C-alpha cells in the first residue's frame, strides 16, 4: 500500500498553480487586514478627531468618553454629539471676555 504524503514544497507548489504565488496572496491578505484595521480605528476615533479639529474646550473629555464607551455604539454617538455640540475655545474666550467686561472691578 503506497500512501503519498505531499511535502510542504509540493503543497506550496500546488497552491501556487491554483492561486498564484503564496507570497502575493499572503501580502494581499495582510494589506487588506492592515488597511481595514486602520480605517476602523479612524472611524472609531472620529469624535475625538472632530473635537480636536473644532478646538473644543474639553476635547479630553470627548476622547475619554469615546475610548471608554465608544465600543457600545451608544457611547460613540454620545461622543460624536459632544464633539459637535460642545463649546469651542473661541466661543469660551468670547463668553468669558464679555463676562469680564460686565464686572470691571473683579481682578
PDB file of C-alpha atoms in Angstrom:
ATOM      1  CA  UNK A   1       0.000   0.000   0.000  1.00  0.00           C
ATOM      2  CA  UNK A   2       1.577   3.226  -1.178  1.00  0.00           C
ATOM      3  CA  UNK A   3       0.348   6.337   0.597  1.00  0.00           C
ATOM      4  CA  UNK A   4       1.864   9.541  -0.688  1.00  0.00           C
ATOM      5  CA  UNK A   5       2.034  12.359   1.818  1.00  0.00           C
ATOM      6  CA  UNK A   6       2.857  15.584  -0.022  1.00  0.00           C
ATOM      7  CA  UNK A   7       5.772  17.565   1.256  1.00  0.00           C
ATOM      8  CA  UNK A   8       5.436  21.207   2.206  1.00  0.00           C
ATOM      9  CA  UNK A   9       7.095  22.132  -1.071  1.00  0.00           C
ATOM     10  CA  UNK A  10       4.574  20.139  -3.083  1.00  0.00           C
ATOM     11  CA  UNK A  11       1.660  21.712  -1.230  1.00  0.00           C
ATOM     12  CA  UNK A  12       3.162  25.167  -1.781  1.00  0.00           C
ATOM     13  CA  UNK A  13       3.659  24.471  -5.490  1.00  0.00           C
ATOM     14  CA  UNK A  14       0.083  23.216  -5.763  1.00  0.00           C
ATOM     15  CA  UNK A  15      -1.170  26.366  -4.073  1.00  0.00           C
ATOM     16  CA  UNK A  16       0.883  28.480  -6.477  1.00  0.00           C
ATOM     17  CA  UNK A  17      -0.515  26.736  -9.515  1.00  0.00           C
ATOM     18  CA  UNK A  18      -4.082  27.353  -8.316  1.00  0.00           C
ATOM     19  CA  UNK A  19      -3.868  30.788  -6.712  1.00  0.00           C
ATOM     20  CA  UNK A  20      -0.656  32.393  -7.927  1.00  0.00           C
ATOM     21  CA  UNK A  21       2.309  32.751  -5.623  1.00  0.00           C
ATOM     22  CA  UNK A  22       1.548  32.178  -1.985  1.00  0.00           C
ATOM     23  CA  UNK A  23       3.563  35.223  -1.003  1.00  0.00           C
ATOM     24  CA  UNK A  24       1.405  37.552  -3.092  1.00  0.00           C
ATOM     25  CA  UNK A  25      -1.781  36.146  -1.589  1.00  0.00           C
ATOM     26  CA  UNK A  26      -0.429  36.447   1.949  1.00  0.00           C
ATOM     27  CA  UNK A  27       0.707  40.000   1.311  1.00  0.00           C
ATOM     28  CA  UNK A  28      -2.676  40.962  -0.125  1.00  0.00           C
ATOM     29  CA  UNK A  29      -4.496  39.490   2.862  1.00  0.00           C
ATOM     30  CA  UNK A  30      -2.127  41.277   5.247  1.00  0.00           C
ATOM     31  CA  UNK A  31      -2.588  44.591   3.465  1.00  0.00           C
ATOM     32  CA  UNK A  32      -6.374  44.257   3.455  1.00  0.00           C
ATOM     33  CA  UNK A  33      -6.342  43.487   7.171  1.00  0.00           C
ATOM     34  CA  UNK A  34      -3.963  46.366   7.924  1.00  0.00           C
ATOM     35  CA  UNK A  35      -5.982  48.901   5.931  1.00  0.00           C
ATOM     36  CA  UNK A  36      -9.222  47.572   7.405  1.00  0.00           C
ATOM     37  CA  UNK A  37      -7.848  47.952  10.927  1.00  0.00           C
ATOM     38  CA  UNK A  38      -6.541  51.443  10.206  1.00  0.00           C
ATOM     39  CA  UNK A  39      -9.845  52.501   8.667  1.00  0.00           C
ATOM     40  CA  UNK A  40     -11.873  51.146  11.547  1.00  0.00           C
ATOM     41  CA  UNK A  41      -9.616  52.915  14.063  1.00  0.00           C
ATOM     42  CA  UNK A  42     -10.060  56.219  12.240  1.00  0.00           C
ATOM     43  CA  UNK A  43     -13.828  55.703  12.211  1.00  0.00           C
ATOM     44  CA  UNK A  44     -13.808  54.718  15.896  1.00  0.00           C
ATOM     45  CA  UNK A  45     -11.788  57.803  16.885  1.00  0.00           C
ATOM     46  CA  UNK A  46     -13.744  60.169  14.615  1.00  0.00           C
ATOM     47  CA  UNK A  47     -15.452  62.024  17.518  1.00  0.00           C
ATOM     48  CA  UNK A  48     -12.050  62.687  19.097  1.00  0.00           C
ATOM     49  CA  UNK A  49     -10.644  63.970  15.802  1.00  0.00           C
ATOM     50  CA  UNK A  50     -13.677  66.224  15.308  1.00  0.00           C
ATOM     51  CA  UNK A  51     -13.352  67.629  18.837  1.00  0.00           C
ATOM     52  CA  UNK A  52      -9.665  68.396  18.335  1.00  0.00           C
ATOM     53  CA  UNK A  53     -10.246  69.928  14.899  1.00  0.00           C
ATOM     54  CA  UNK A  54     -13.065  72.147  16.163  1.00  0.00           C
ATOM     55  CA  UNK A  55     -10.980  73.230  19.163  1.00  0.00           C
ATOM     56  CA  UNK A  56     -13.479  72.034  21.743  1.00  0.00           C
ATOM     57  CA  UNK A  57     -12.570  73.307  25.192  1.00  0.00           C
ATOM     58  CA  UNK A  58     -12.782  69.870  26.856  1.00  0.00           C
ATOM     59  CA  UNK A  59     -11.571  67.678  23.985  1.00  0.00           C
ATOM     60  CA  UNK A  60     -10.004  65.322  26.534  1.00  0.00           C
ATOM     61  CA  UNK A  61     -13.465  64.565  27.938  1.00  0.00           C
ATOM     62  CA  UNK A  62     -14.678  63.650  24.453  1.00  0.00           C
ATOM     63  CA  UNK A  63     -11.635  61.398  23.999  1.00  0.00           C
ATOM     64  CA  UNK A  64     -12.250  59.626  27.318  1.00  0.00           C
ATOM     65  CA  UNK A  65     -15.943  59.078  26.566  1.00  0.00           C
ATOM     66  CA  UNK A  66     -15.074  57.884  23.079  1.00  0.00           C
ATOM     67  CA  UNK A  67     -12.406  55.415  24.227  1.00  0.00           C
ATOM     68  CA  UNK A  68     -14.249  54.190  27.319  1.00  0.00           C
ATOM     69  CA  UNK A  69     -17.762  53.756  25.953  1.00  0.00           C
ATOM     70  CA  UNK A  70     -17.355  54.087  22.180  1.00  0.00           C
ATOM     71  CA  UNK A  71     -17.415  50.327  21.624  1.00  0.00           C
ATOM     72  CA  UNK A  72     -21.054  50.173  22.696  1.00  0.00           C
ATOM     73  CA  UNK A  73     -22.233  52.278  19.772  1.00  0.00           C
ATOM     74  CA  UNK A  74     -24.367  54.441  22.043  1.00  0.00           C
ATOM     75  CA  UNK A  75     -21.193  55.805  23.661  1.00  0.00           C
ATOM     76  CA  UNK A  76     -19.776  56.546  20.217  1.00  0.00           C
ATOM     77  CA  UNK A  77     -22.895  58.528  19.275  1.00  0.00           C
ATOM     78  CA  UNK A  78     -22.737  60.422  22.598  1.00  0.00           C
ATOM     79  CA  UNK A  79     -19.063  61.252  21.990  1.00  0.00           C
ATOM     80  CA  UNK A  80     -19.907  62.411  18.459  1.00  0.00           C
ATOM     81  CA  UNK A  81     -22.693  64.669  19.753  1.00  0.00           C
ATOM     82  CA  UNK A  82     -20.361  66.054  22.414  1.00  0.00           C
ATOM     83  CA  UNK A  83     -17.695  66.762  19.794  1.00  0.00           C
ATOM     84  CA  UNK A  84     -20.165  68.580  17.554  1.00  0.00           C
ATOM     85  CA  UNK A  85     -22.109  70.497  20.205  1.00  0.00           C
ATOM     86  CA  UNK A  86     -19.637  71.427  22.952  1.00  0.00           C
ATOM     87  CA  UNK A  87     -18.317  74.947  23.302  1.00  0.00           C
ATOM     88  CA  UNK A  88     -15.108  75.714  21.397  1.00  0.00           C
ATOM     89  CA  UNK A  89     -12.176  77.631  22.845  1.00  0.00           C
ATOM     90  CA  UNK A  90     -13.019  80.691  20.730  1.00  0.00           C
ATOM     91  CA  UNK A  91     -16.624  80.713  21.966  1.00  0.00           C
ATOM     92  CA  UNK A  92     -15.453  80.246  25.544  1.00  0.00           C
ATOM     93  CA  UNK A  93     -12.967  83.108  25.360  1.00  0.00           C
ATOM     94  CA  UNK A  94     -15.599  85.359  23.804  1.00  0.00           C
ATOM     95  CA  UNK A  95     -18.079  84.432  26.551  1.00  0.00           C
ATOM     96  CA  UNK A  96     -15.546  84.975  29.317  1.00  0.00           C
ATOM     97  CA  UNK A  97     -14.382  88.224  27.723  1.00  0.00           C
ATOM     98  CA  UNK A  98     -17.931  89.577  27.814  1.00  0.00           C
ATOM     99  CA  UNK A  99     -18.414  88.488  31.424  1.00  0.00           C
ATOM    100  CA  UNK A 100     -15.179  90.266  32.426  1.00  0.00           C
ATOM    101  CA  UNK A 101     -16.495  93.470  30.924  1.00  0.00           C
ATOM    102  CA  UNK A 102     -19.691  93.048  32.938  1.00  0.00           C
ATOM    103  CA  UNK A 103     -17.713  93.112  36.224  1.00  0.00           C
ATOM    104  CA  UNK A 104     -14.832  95.534  35.692  1.00  0.00           C
ATOM    105  CA  UNK A 105     -13.867  95.697  39.400  1.00  0.00           C
ATOM    106  CA  UNK A 106     -13.102  91.959  39.692  1.00  0.00           C
ATOM    107  CA  UNK A 107      -9.416  91.121  39.034  1.00  0.00           C
TER     108      UNK A 107
END
